[in-house]
Short mmCIF file of C-alpha atoms in Angstrom, two decimals:
data_model
loop_
_atom_site.label_atom_id
_atom_site.label_comp_id
_atom_site.label_asym_id
_atom_site.label_seq_id
_atom_site.Cartn_x
_atom_site.Cartn_y
_atom_site.Cartn_z
CA MET A 595 0.00 0.00 0.00
CA LYS A 596 1.39 3.41 -0.96
CA PHE A 597 0.76 6.71 0.77
CA ALA A 598 0.83 9.92 -1.26
CA PRO A 599 3.18 12.71 -0.20
CA ILE A 600 0.17 14.95 0.38
CA LEU A 601 -1.01 12.54 3.11
CA LEU A 602 2.30 12.68 4.94
CA ALA A 603 2.27 16.46 4.68
CA ALA A 604 -1.20 16.52 6.18
CA VAL A 605 -0.08 14.31 9.05
CA VAL A 606 2.82 16.65 9.79
CA LEU A 607 0.39 19.54 9.92
CA LEU A 608 -1.66 17.59 12.43
CA THR A 609 1.14 17.75 14.94
CA LEU A 610 1.21 21.53 14.90
CA THR A 611 -0.95 22.90 17.65
CA THR A 612 -1.75 25.96 15.57
CA CYS A 613 -3.59 23.72 13.11
CA LEU A 614 -5.74 21.82 15.60
CA ARG A 615 -8.50 22.65 18.01
CA MET A 616 -8.83 19.68 20.39
CA GLU A 617 -12.16 18.80 22.03
CA ASN A 618 -13.16 16.20 24.63
CA ALA A 619 -16.32 14.85 23.00
CA TYR A 620 -16.94 14.02 19.38
CA THR A 621 -19.32 11.42 18.00
CA LYS A 622 -18.67 11.21 14.25
CA ILE A 623 -16.55 8.04 14.36
CA PRO A 624 -18.93 5.10 13.87
CA PRO A 625 -19.15 2.18 16.30
CA GLY A 626 -18.11 -1.29 15.21
CA VAL A 627 -15.11 -3.13 13.81
CA TRP A 628 -12.34 -1.44 11.82
CA ARG A 629 -9.43 -2.88 9.85
CA ALA A 630 -6.17 -0.98 10.12
CA VAL A 631 -2.80 -1.32 8.41
CA LEU A 632 0.64 -0.10 9.44
CA GLN A 633 2.91 0.29 6.44
CA LEU A 634 6.26 -0.82 7.80
CA ASP A 635 9.25 0.65 6.02
CA PRO A 636 10.02 -1.71 3.08
CA SER A 637 13.64 -0.52 3.05
CA ALA A 638 14.22 -2.30 6.39
CA VAL A 639 14.69 -5.67 4.71
CA SER A 640 17.80 -7.47 5.75
CA PRO A 641 19.26 -9.88 4.81
CA ASN A 642 17.22 -10.19 1.61
CA PRO A 643 16.14 -6.82 0.13
CA LYS A 644 14.14 -8.43 -2.68
CA GLY A 645 12.03 -10.48 -0.28
CA GLU A 646 13.17 -13.86 -1.61
CA TYR A 647 14.79 -16.32 0.74
CA ARG A 648 16.12 -19.80 -0.01
CA GLU A 649 16.94 -22.07 2.90
CA ASP A 650 19.04 -25.10 1.92
CA LYS A 651 18.15 -27.09 5.00
CA LEU A 652 14.43 -27.01 4.24
CA GLY A 653 14.69 -26.63 0.49
CA LEU A 654 12.03 -23.90 0.52
CA THR A 655 11.84 -20.65 -1.39
CA PHE A 656 10.04 -17.84 0.39
CA ASP A 657 8.72 -14.67 -1.23
CA GLU A 658 7.29 -12.07 1.12
CA VAL A 659 3.92 -10.97 -0.23
CA THR A 660 2.79 -8.68 2.60
CA ASN A 661 5.63 -6.27 1.74
CA GLY A 662 5.56 -4.93 5.26
CA GLU A 663 1.81 -4.26 5.49
CA LEU A 664 0.88 -5.10 9.08
CA PRO A 665 -2.90 -5.48 9.53
CA PHE A 666 -4.81 -5.42 12.80
CA ASN A 667 -8.36 -4.83 13.97
CA PHE A 668 -9.98 -2.60 16.52
CA GLU A 669 -13.52 -1.97 17.66
CA VAL A 670 -15.19 1.33 18.60
CA GLU A 671 -17.56 0.85 21.55
CA TYR A 672 -19.92 3.58 22.79
CA THR A 673 -21.08 3.61 26.41
CA ASP A 674 -23.49 6.51 25.77
CA ASP A 675 -24.20 8.99 22.98
CA THR A 676 -20.88 10.82 23.39
CA THR A 677 -18.54 8.50 25.32
CA PHE A 678 -16.67 5.68 23.66
CA GLN A 679 -13.53 3.59 23.86
CA ILE A 680 -11.37 1.82 21.30
CA VAL A 681 -10.60 -1.86 21.86
CA PHE A 682 -7.59 -3.30 20.02
CA LEU A 683 -8.05 -6.97 19.14
CA ASN A 684 -5.20 -9.50 19.18
CA GLY A 685 -6.17 -13.13 19.64
CA GLU A 686 -7.68 -13.52 23.11
CA GLU A 687 -6.44 -10.12 24.25
CA ARG A 688 -8.58 -6.97 24.37
CA ILE A 689 -6.68 -3.72 24.94
CA VAL A 690 -9.01 -0.89 25.95
CA VAL A 691 -7.91 2.67 25.15
CA LYS A 692 -9.95 5.61 26.45
CA ASP A 693 -7.49 8.47 25.97
CA ILE A 694 -8.89 9.73 22.66
CA SER A 695 -9.22 13.31 21.47
CA PHE A 696 -10.73 14.95 18.41
CA GLY A 697 -10.22 18.21 16.63
CA ARG A 698 -10.25 19.93 13.28
CA SER A 699 -7.46 20.48 10.80
CA LYS A 700 -8.04 24.03 9.60
CA SER A 701 -5.64 23.67 6.69
CA ARG A 702 -7.31 20.48 5.41
CA ALA A 703 -10.86 21.19 6.63
CA LYS A 704 -11.04 17.63 7.96
CA ASP A 705 -11.68 16.13 11.35
CA SER A 706 -8.75 14.69 13.25
CA ILE A 707 -8.36 11.96 15.85
CA ARG A 708 -5.57 11.16 18.27
CA ILE A 709 -5.41 7.83 20.12
CA ASN A 710 -2.92 7.79 23.00
CA PHE A 711 -1.26 4.73 24.53
CA PRO A 712 -0.09 6.55 27.68
CA ILE A 713 1.68 3.65 29.36
CA TYR A 714 3.92 3.10 26.34
CA ASP A 715 4.26 6.80 25.40
CA THR A 716 3.03 6.19 21.84
CA TYR A 717 0.03 7.39 19.85
CA ILE A 718 -1.89 7.27 16.58
CA VAL A 719 -2.87 10.53 14.92
CA GLY A 720 -4.83 10.88 11.71
CA LEU A 721 -7.41 12.64 9.57
CA TYR A 722 -10.91 11.18 9.63
CA GLU A 723 -13.56 11.31 6.91
CA GLU A 724 -16.51 8.97 6.23
CA GLY A 725 -15.23 5.73 7.70
CA LEU A 726 -11.57 6.30 6.82
CA ILE A 727 -8.67 7.34 9.05
CA GLU A 728 -5.28 8.15 7.53
CA GLY A 729 -2.28 9.19 9.56
CA GLU A 730 0.63 7.72 11.44
CA TYR A 731 1.67 5.73 14.49
CA VAL A 732 4.27 7.66 16.50
CA VAL A 733 6.76 6.36 19.08
CA ASN A 734 7.89 9.23 21.28
CA TYR A 735 10.91 7.49 22.77
CA ARG A 736 12.49 6.84 19.35
CA GLU A 737 13.91 9.75 17.41
CA ASN A 738 11.87 10.65 14.31
CA TYR A 739 10.02 7.32 14.46
CA SER A 740 6.62 7.10 12.82
CA ILE A 741 4.83 4.55 10.63
CA PRO A 742 2.06 5.39 8.11
CA PHE A 743 -1.37 4.21 9.27
CA ILE A 744 -4.73 3.75 7.55
CA ALA A 745 -7.99 2.27 8.85
CA HIS A 746 -11.30 1.39 7.16
CA PHE A 747 -14.61 1.10 8.98
CA GLY A 748 -16.70 -2.04 8.61
CA GLU A 749 -13.94 -4.45 7.56
CA ASN A 750 -13.43 -7.33 9.98
CA HIS A 751 -10.92 -9.51 8.12
CA ARG A 752 -7.28 -9.34 9.15
CA PHE A 753 -5.18 -10.48 6.17
CA THR A 754 -7.43 -11.74 3.35
CA LYS A 755 -11.18 -11.56 2.79
CA ILE A 756 -11.47 -15.04 1.28
CA PRO A 757 -8.53 -17.25 2.32
CA LYS A 758 -7.72 -20.45 0.48
CA ALA A 759 -8.16 -23.88 2.04
CA PRO A 760 -5.19 -24.43 4.41
CA ALA A 761 -2.52 -26.87 3.27
CA LEU A 762 -1.77 -27.88 6.86
CA ASN A 763 -3.18 -27.44 10.34
CA LEU A 764 -0.42 -25.67 12.30
CA SER A 765 -1.83 -26.35 15.77
CA GLY A 766 0.84 -27.54 18.17
CA ILE A 767 4.44 -26.87 19.16
CA TRP A 768 7.11 -25.82 16.65
CA GLU A 769 10.86 -25.56 17.08
CA VAL A 770 11.92 -22.19 15.67
CA THR A 771 15.18 -20.50 14.71
CA PHE A 772 15.18 -16.77 14.06
CA GLY A 773 17.89 -15.23 11.88
CA PRO A 774 19.38 -18.26 10.06
CA GLY A 775 19.58 -16.41 6.76
CA GLY A 776 21.76 -13.60 8.02
CA ASP A 777 24.50 -13.26 10.59
CA GLU A 778 24.70 -16.63 12.33
CA SER A 779 25.88 -14.94 15.52
CA ALA A 780 22.56 -13.08 15.62
CA ALA A 781 20.44 -16.24 15.33
CA PHE A 782 18.34 -17.21 18.35
CA ALA A 783 15.99 -20.01 19.31
CA GLY A 784 12.27 -19.92 19.84
CA ILE A 785 9.20 -22.07 20.26
CA GLY A 786 6.02 -21.46 18.32
CA GLU A 787 2.75 -22.32 20.06
CA PHE A 788 -0.16 -22.20 17.61
CA VAL A 789 -3.87 -22.95 17.56
CA GLN A 790 -5.62 -23.20 14.20
CA LYS A 791 -9.35 -23.47 13.59
CA ASP A 792 -10.20 -23.67 9.90
CA ASN A 793 -8.26 -20.72 8.44
CA GLN A 794 -7.96 -18.80 11.69
CA LEU A 795 -4.56 -18.92 13.40
CA SER A 796 -3.53 -17.64 16.82
CA GLY A 797 -0.69 -18.23 19.25
CA THR A 798 2.69 -16.83 20.17
CA PHE A 799 6.43 -17.37 20.03
CA ARG A 800 8.42 -18.04 23.17
CA THR A 801 12.10 -17.10 23.30
CA GLU A 802 14.68 -17.20 26.07
CA THR A 803 14.15 -13.48 26.71
CA GLY A 804 10.34 -13.41 26.65
CA ASP A 805 7.30 -14.15 24.53
CA TYR A 806 5.77 -12.28 21.59
CA ARG A 807 2.39 -12.00 23.30
CA TYR A 808 -0.95 -12.48 21.55
CA LEU A 809 -0.62 -13.05 17.80
CA GLU A 810 -3.54 -13.39 15.41
CA GLY A 811 -3.74 -14.27 11.74
CA GLU A 812 -4.62 -17.00 9.31
CA VAL A 813 -3.47 -19.85 7.10
CA SER A 814 -4.32 -19.47 3.43
CA GLY A 815 -3.16 -22.29 1.18
CA THR A 816 0.56 -22.73 1.82
CA LYS A 817 0.99 -19.32 3.45
CA ALA A 818 0.72 -18.41 7.14
CA TYR A 819 0.32 -14.89 8.52
CA LEU A 820 0.37 -13.51 12.07
CA SER A 821 0.41 -9.99 13.46
CA VAL A 822 0.03 -7.99 16.66
CA PHE A 823 -0.33 -4.32 17.44
CA ASP A 824 -0.81 -3.34 21.08
CA GLY A 825 0.53 0.21 21.19
CA ALA A 826 4.10 -0.98 21.74
CA HIS A 827 4.60 -4.13 19.64
CA ALA A 828 4.13 -3.93 15.90
CA PHE A 829 5.02 -7.49 14.87
CA LEU A 830 4.40 -9.08 11.47
CA PHE A 831 5.09 -12.74 10.65
CA GLU A 832 4.73 -14.42 7.29
CA ALA A 833 5.72 -17.96 6.29
CA GLN A 834 5.74 -20.48 3.47
CA ILE A 835 4.46 -23.90 4.56
CA ASP A 836 5.84 -27.25 3.43
CA ALA A 837 2.97 -29.56 4.35
CA ASP A 838 4.86 -32.78 3.60
CA ALA A 839 7.86 -31.86 5.75
CA GLU A 840 5.72 -30.06 8.35
CA ALA A 841 8.11 -27.14 8.13
CA MET A 842 7.95 -23.38 7.53
CA VAL A 843 10.26 -20.58 6.49
CA GLY A 844 9.36 -16.92 6.53
CA SER A 845 10.02 -13.35 7.62
CA PHE A 846 9.58 -11.50 10.91
CA ARG A 847 9.29 -7.73 11.06
CA SER A 848 9.29 -5.61 14.21
CA GLY A 849 8.22 -2.06 13.45
CA LYS A 850 10.13 -0.38 10.67
CA HIS A 851 13.55 -0.99 12.23
CA TYR A 852 13.97 -4.76 12.22
CA ARG A 853 13.48 -7.69 9.88
CA THR A 854 14.86 -11.20 9.95
CA ILE A 855 14.14 -14.68 8.60
CA TRP A 856 12.73 -17.52 10.67
CA GLN A 857 12.34 -21.23 10.03
CA ALA A 858 10.42 -23.85 11.97
CA HIS A 859 9.53 -27.51 12.07
CA ARG A 860 6.96 -29.29 14.17
CA ASN A 861 8.48 -30.67 17.39
CA SER A 862 6.35 -31.28 20.46
CA GLU A 863 9.51 -31.84 22.54
CA ALA A 864 11.14 -28.47 21.72
CA THR A 865 12.74 -26.76 24.71
CA LEU A 866 14.59 -23.57 25.59
CA GLU A 867 17.33 -22.99 28.12
CA SER A 868 16.01 -22.60 31.65
CA PRO A 869 15.17 -18.96 32.51
CA TYR A 870 16.87 -19.55 35.88
CA GLU A 871 20.24 -20.30 34.22
CA LEU A 872 20.69 -17.26 31.97
CA THR A 873 21.63 -14.50 34.44
CA LYS A 874 23.99 -15.09 37.37
CA VAL A 875 25.12 -13.21 40.45
CA ILE A 876 28.89 -12.74 40.32
CA GLU A 877 29.67 -13.33 44.01
CA ALA A 878 27.10 -15.87 45.10
CA GLY A 879 26.37 -15.84 48.80
CA ASN A 880 27.48 -12.22 49.37
CA PRO A 881 24.93 -9.48 50.14
CA VAL A 882 24.18 -7.08 47.29
CA ASP A 883 23.19 -3.44 47.36
CA PHE A 884 22.23 -0.62 45.01
CA THR A 885 21.06 2.99 45.16
CA PHE A 886 18.76 4.57 42.57
CA PRO A 887 16.30 7.50 42.64
CA ASN A 888 12.56 6.88 42.91
CA THR A 889 9.98 8.72 40.83
CA LYS A 890 10.27 11.72 43.18
CA GLY A 891 14.04 11.84 42.75
CA GLU A 892 14.72 10.49 46.26
CA ALA A 893 17.65 8.09 46.67
CA ILE A 894 16.51 4.56 47.62
CA SER A 895 18.94 1.81 48.65
CA LEU A 896 18.40 -1.89 49.12
CA SER A 897 20.12 -1.51 52.51
CA ASP A 898 17.62 1.11 53.74
CA GLU A 899 16.10 0.46 57.14
CA ALA A 900 12.63 0.22 55.56
CA PHE A 901 13.67 -3.05 53.86
CA ALA A 902 15.62 -4.57 56.76
CA GLY A 903 14.60 -8.10 57.68
CA LYS A 904 12.45 -8.55 54.59
CA ALA A 905 12.79 -10.83 51.60
CA LYS A 906 12.79 -8.89 48.35
CA LEU A 907 11.75 -9.21 44.74
CA ILE A 908 13.72 -6.90 42.45
CA GLN A 909 12.10 -6.44 39.06
CA ILE A 910 14.39 -5.11 36.32
CA MET A 911 12.03 -3.62 33.74
CA GLY A 912 11.12 -0.78 31.41
CA THR A 913 7.88 1.11 30.91
CA TRP A 914 8.24 0.61 27.14
CA CYS A 915 8.30 -3.19 27.47
CA PRO A 916 5.00 -5.15 27.08
CA ASN A 917 6.52 -8.29 28.65
CA CYS A 918 7.42 -6.14 31.66
CA LYS A 919 3.83 -4.90 31.76
CA ASP A 920 2.65 -8.53 31.80
CA GLU A 921 5.01 -9.35 34.67
CA THR A 922 3.98 -6.21 36.54
CA GLN A 923 0.34 -7.21 36.23
CA PHE A 924 1.20 -10.68 37.48
CA LEU A 925 2.92 -9.20 40.55
CA LEU A 926 0.01 -6.84 41.23
CA ASP A 927 -2.51 -9.67 40.94
CA TYR A 928 -0.43 -11.94 43.15
CA PHE A 929 -0.05 -9.43 45.98
CA ALA A 930 -3.69 -8.39 45.73
CA ASN A 931 -4.52 -11.97 46.71
CA ASN A 932 -1.59 -12.76 49.02
CA THR A 933 -0.52 -10.74 52.04
CA HIS A 934 3.19 -11.02 52.88
CA PRO A 935 4.33 -8.28 55.29
CA ASP A 936 7.88 -9.68 55.23
CA LEU A 937 8.21 -9.45 51.44
CA GLN A 938 9.11 -6.25 49.60
CA VAL A 939 8.89 -5.61 45.85
CA ILE A 940 11.09 -3.01 44.15
CA SER A 941 11.05 -2.21 40.42
CA ILE A 942 14.08 -0.73 38.69
CA GLY A 943 13.19 0.85 35.37
CA PHE A 944 15.71 1.25 32.56
CA GLU A 945 14.18 3.77 30.20
CA ARG A 946 14.57 4.79 26.57
CA TYR A 947 15.09 8.39 27.68
CA ARG A 948 18.54 9.44 28.83
CA GLU A 949 17.24 12.66 30.35
CA GLU A 950 16.41 12.17 34.02
CA GLU A 951 13.34 14.38 33.88
CA ARG A 952 11.73 12.47 30.99
CA ALA A 953 12.70 9.05 32.39
CA LEU A 954 11.27 9.83 35.83
CA ALA A 955 8.11 11.21 34.23
CA ALA A 956 7.64 7.98 32.27
CA LEU A 957 8.15 5.88 35.40
CA SER A 958 5.84 8.09 37.46
CA ARG A 959 3.12 7.82 34.83
CA TYR A 960 3.60 4.05 34.69
CA GLN A 961 3.38 3.72 38.46
CA GLU A 962 0.28 5.88 38.68
CA ARG A 963 -1.67 4.31 35.82
CA ASN A 964 -0.91 0.76 36.96
CA GLU A 965 -1.55 1.66 40.63
CA ILE A 966 1.77 0.18 41.71
CA PRO A 967 2.05 0.37 45.53
CA TYR A 968 5.76 -0.49 45.81
CA PRO A 969 8.84 1.65 44.96
CA VAL A 970 9.65 2.23 41.30
CA LEU A 971 13.22 3.39 40.75
CA TRP A 972 15.14 4.73 37.76
CA GLY A 973 18.19 2.62 36.95
CA GLY A 974 19.33 4.48 33.85
CA TYR A 975 19.24 4.09 30.07
CA TYR A 976 17.74 0.89 28.63
CA ASP A 977 20.89 -0.22 26.77
CA LYS A 978 21.69 -3.67 28.21
CA GLU A 979 25.42 -3.02 28.52
CA GLU A 980 24.73 0.18 30.45
CA ALA A 981 22.19 -1.64 32.61
CA SER A 982 24.77 -4.32 33.35
CA ARG A 983 27.22 -1.66 34.51
CA ALA A 984 24.52 -0.14 36.74
CA LEU A 985 24.04 -3.56 38.40
CA PRO A 986 27.61 -4.87 38.62
CA MET A 987 26.63 -7.68 40.98
CA LEU A 988 25.14 -9.49 37.95
CA ASN A 989 27.13 -11.05 35.13
CA LYS A 990 24.88 -9.44 32.49
CA ILE A 991 21.43 -8.12 31.70
CA ILE A 992 20.07 -9.90 28.63
CA SER A 993 16.35 -9.36 29.01
CA TYR A 994 13.65 -7.03 30.24
CA PRO A 995 12.15 -8.13 32.52
CA THR A 996 14.54 -9.93 34.85
CA LEU A 997 13.36 -10.87 38.34
CA LEU A 998 15.72 -11.28 41.33
CA PHE A 999 14.66 -13.27 44.40
CA ILE A 1000 16.63 -11.87 47.36
CA ASP A 1001 16.58 -13.18 50.92
CA LYS A 1002 16.35 -11.24 54.17
CA GLU A 1003 20.15 -10.88 54.26
CA ASN A 1004 20.16 -9.27 50.80
CA ARG A 1005 21.66 -12.33 49.12
CA VAL A 1006 20.47 -13.23 45.62
CA ARG A 1007 18.94 -16.69 45.78
CA LYS A 1008 17.44 -17.03 42.33
CA ILE A 1009 17.17 -15.04 39.08
CA HIS A 1010 14.43 -15.46 36.49
CA THR A 1011 15.25 -14.00 33.06
CA GLY A 1012 12.47 -12.96 30.68
CA PHE A 1013 8.79 -13.68 31.16
CA ASP A 1014 6.44 -16.27 29.69
CA GLY A 1015 3.18 -14.38 29.97
CA PRO A 1016 -0.50 -15.36 29.81
CA ALA A 1017 -0.30 -15.90 26.04
CA THR A 1018 2.01 -18.90 26.57
CA SER A 1019 1.53 -22.46 27.75
CA ARG A 1020 4.25 -21.97 30.37
CA PHE A 1021 2.51 -19.22 32.32
CA LYS A 1022 0.89 -21.66 34.76
CA ALA A 1023 4.23 -23.38 35.44
CA PHE A 1024 5.81 -20.00 36.21
CA GLN A 1025 3.01 -19.20 38.65
CA ASP A 1026 3.66 -22.45 40.52
CA GLU A 1027 7.44 -21.88 40.55
CA PHE A 1028 6.96 -18.33 41.77
CA GLU A 1029 4.79 -19.44 44.69
CA GLN A 1030 7.34 -22.07 45.71
CA SER A 1031 10.19 -19.51 45.58
CA ILE A 1032 8.24 -17.03 47.71
CA GLN A 1033 7.40 -19.63 50.32
CA GLN A 1034 11.03 -20.72 50.51
CA LEU A 1035 12.25 -17.14 51.02
CA LEU A 1036 9.68 -16.45 53.72
CA SER A 1037 10.29 -19.69 55.56
CA GLU A 1038 13.93 -18.84 56.20
CA SER A 1039 14.76 -17.18 59.48
#
C-alpha cells in the first residue's frame, strides 16, 4: 500500500498545535469493527532486500507478499451517545484505550483523531472522513520514528477476505530459529505455540528473553500470517508452509527498524534454556546493594532500614516493554490476593530516555496508571550493557524483565530472566514456581 506525499504532509500539519482545536467529546466516528494497516518501512529488509529467501536445510523458497503491510483490527464501543472507547483486538487479548481526542485540521478542513497509549508513550494521529482514518503511528521514545497508518470502517478480516483452504493445520508446538539467513551470531531459538481453527490462526512465540504476546492471523493455502499491534509491539510474521515436511520458512518484522528470517519444524519436545540459568550473580552468597532515585528523585537503597529483615523481589524492567507490563500485572494480581508483610517488591526501570526528567516522568506515569504500591526506581538508560554496569553484581542483563529473588540478608537466591506471559503455555508453570520460591524465602529465618 502506498501513501501519497500529500497525506504525509497533512499528518505533519496535524502535529502543529496551531492547526488543531482539540475537544473532549466528538461522536462522528462510527461504532463497530475497523481494519487498520501499518505500512512498515520496506527498506528495512535485511538480509534479503528483494524479499526472496532460499533455505538449503528445508529446500524452501520464500517470497514475502505482505511487503511490510501489518494489519490489525480494533472496535469502537460507545457507552453513551458521546462517550466511547477503542478496543484493540489481538487473539484472546482486548486492549481498551480511552485516551482519545478529536479536533479539526483548519488547513485540510477535515476532522482529526488522536489515540494515546499513555503507558507506552506512543500514539496514533490521523485525519478522519466517512469511515476512513489516515495518519501515522508515532513512538515518542524513538527519534523521528513514525509509521504510516490507515484504517477502514466495517472491515473485519485481518489479512485476506477469502482465504484459500489451508494446506496444513499448524496447531501444536514448533521448534523455531530466528535469523538463520543472516548473521549466524545473531540467530536465536524460539518455540512457536499455535492454535488453528479452519483458516484462523492464533498463538505466540516463546524465546529465552520473553514471549511475543498475543498473535492473530490466518493460514491461506501454503501461506501463514500472524500480526500484533498493542501500542508498543508492531510485529508481522509471514511464512511459506511445506505440508509434507511439516516445516515453515518466513520473515519476521518488528516495526520499521527490524526484519529477519525464521524457520520452523513441528516438534512437540522443543525446549529452551532454563530462565533460571541465563543471568547469574557474580559473588554468590554475598549481600548485594544498590542505590537509585525513585519517581520523586529520592535516593533509595536496598540496605535502607525500611527493607531490613524482609525478603525482596527486584524487578528489572522498562515502561516501554510489554513483557514487563505482563510481569507487573502478574505481581500486582499476586499481591492483591496474598498478604506477605515480610516481602518487599522493588522495580528498577531502565528507560529509553537518557534525560532524568523524561525518564522519571515515564516511570511516574507508569506507576500511577498501573496503581503500583511499591517503589519504582530509575536505573538508567535501557541499553543492556549500560544496565549491566549499573548492576555490577550481575554477570549481564540480557532481558527485560529480569526478576531477582533476594533473601532477608540481601543475598540473591534465584534469578528469572524474561517472562512467559499469559499468552504462553508456560505461564501456569511460572506461577507455581513463583509461589514455591516465595514460600522458601519467607520460611527462612
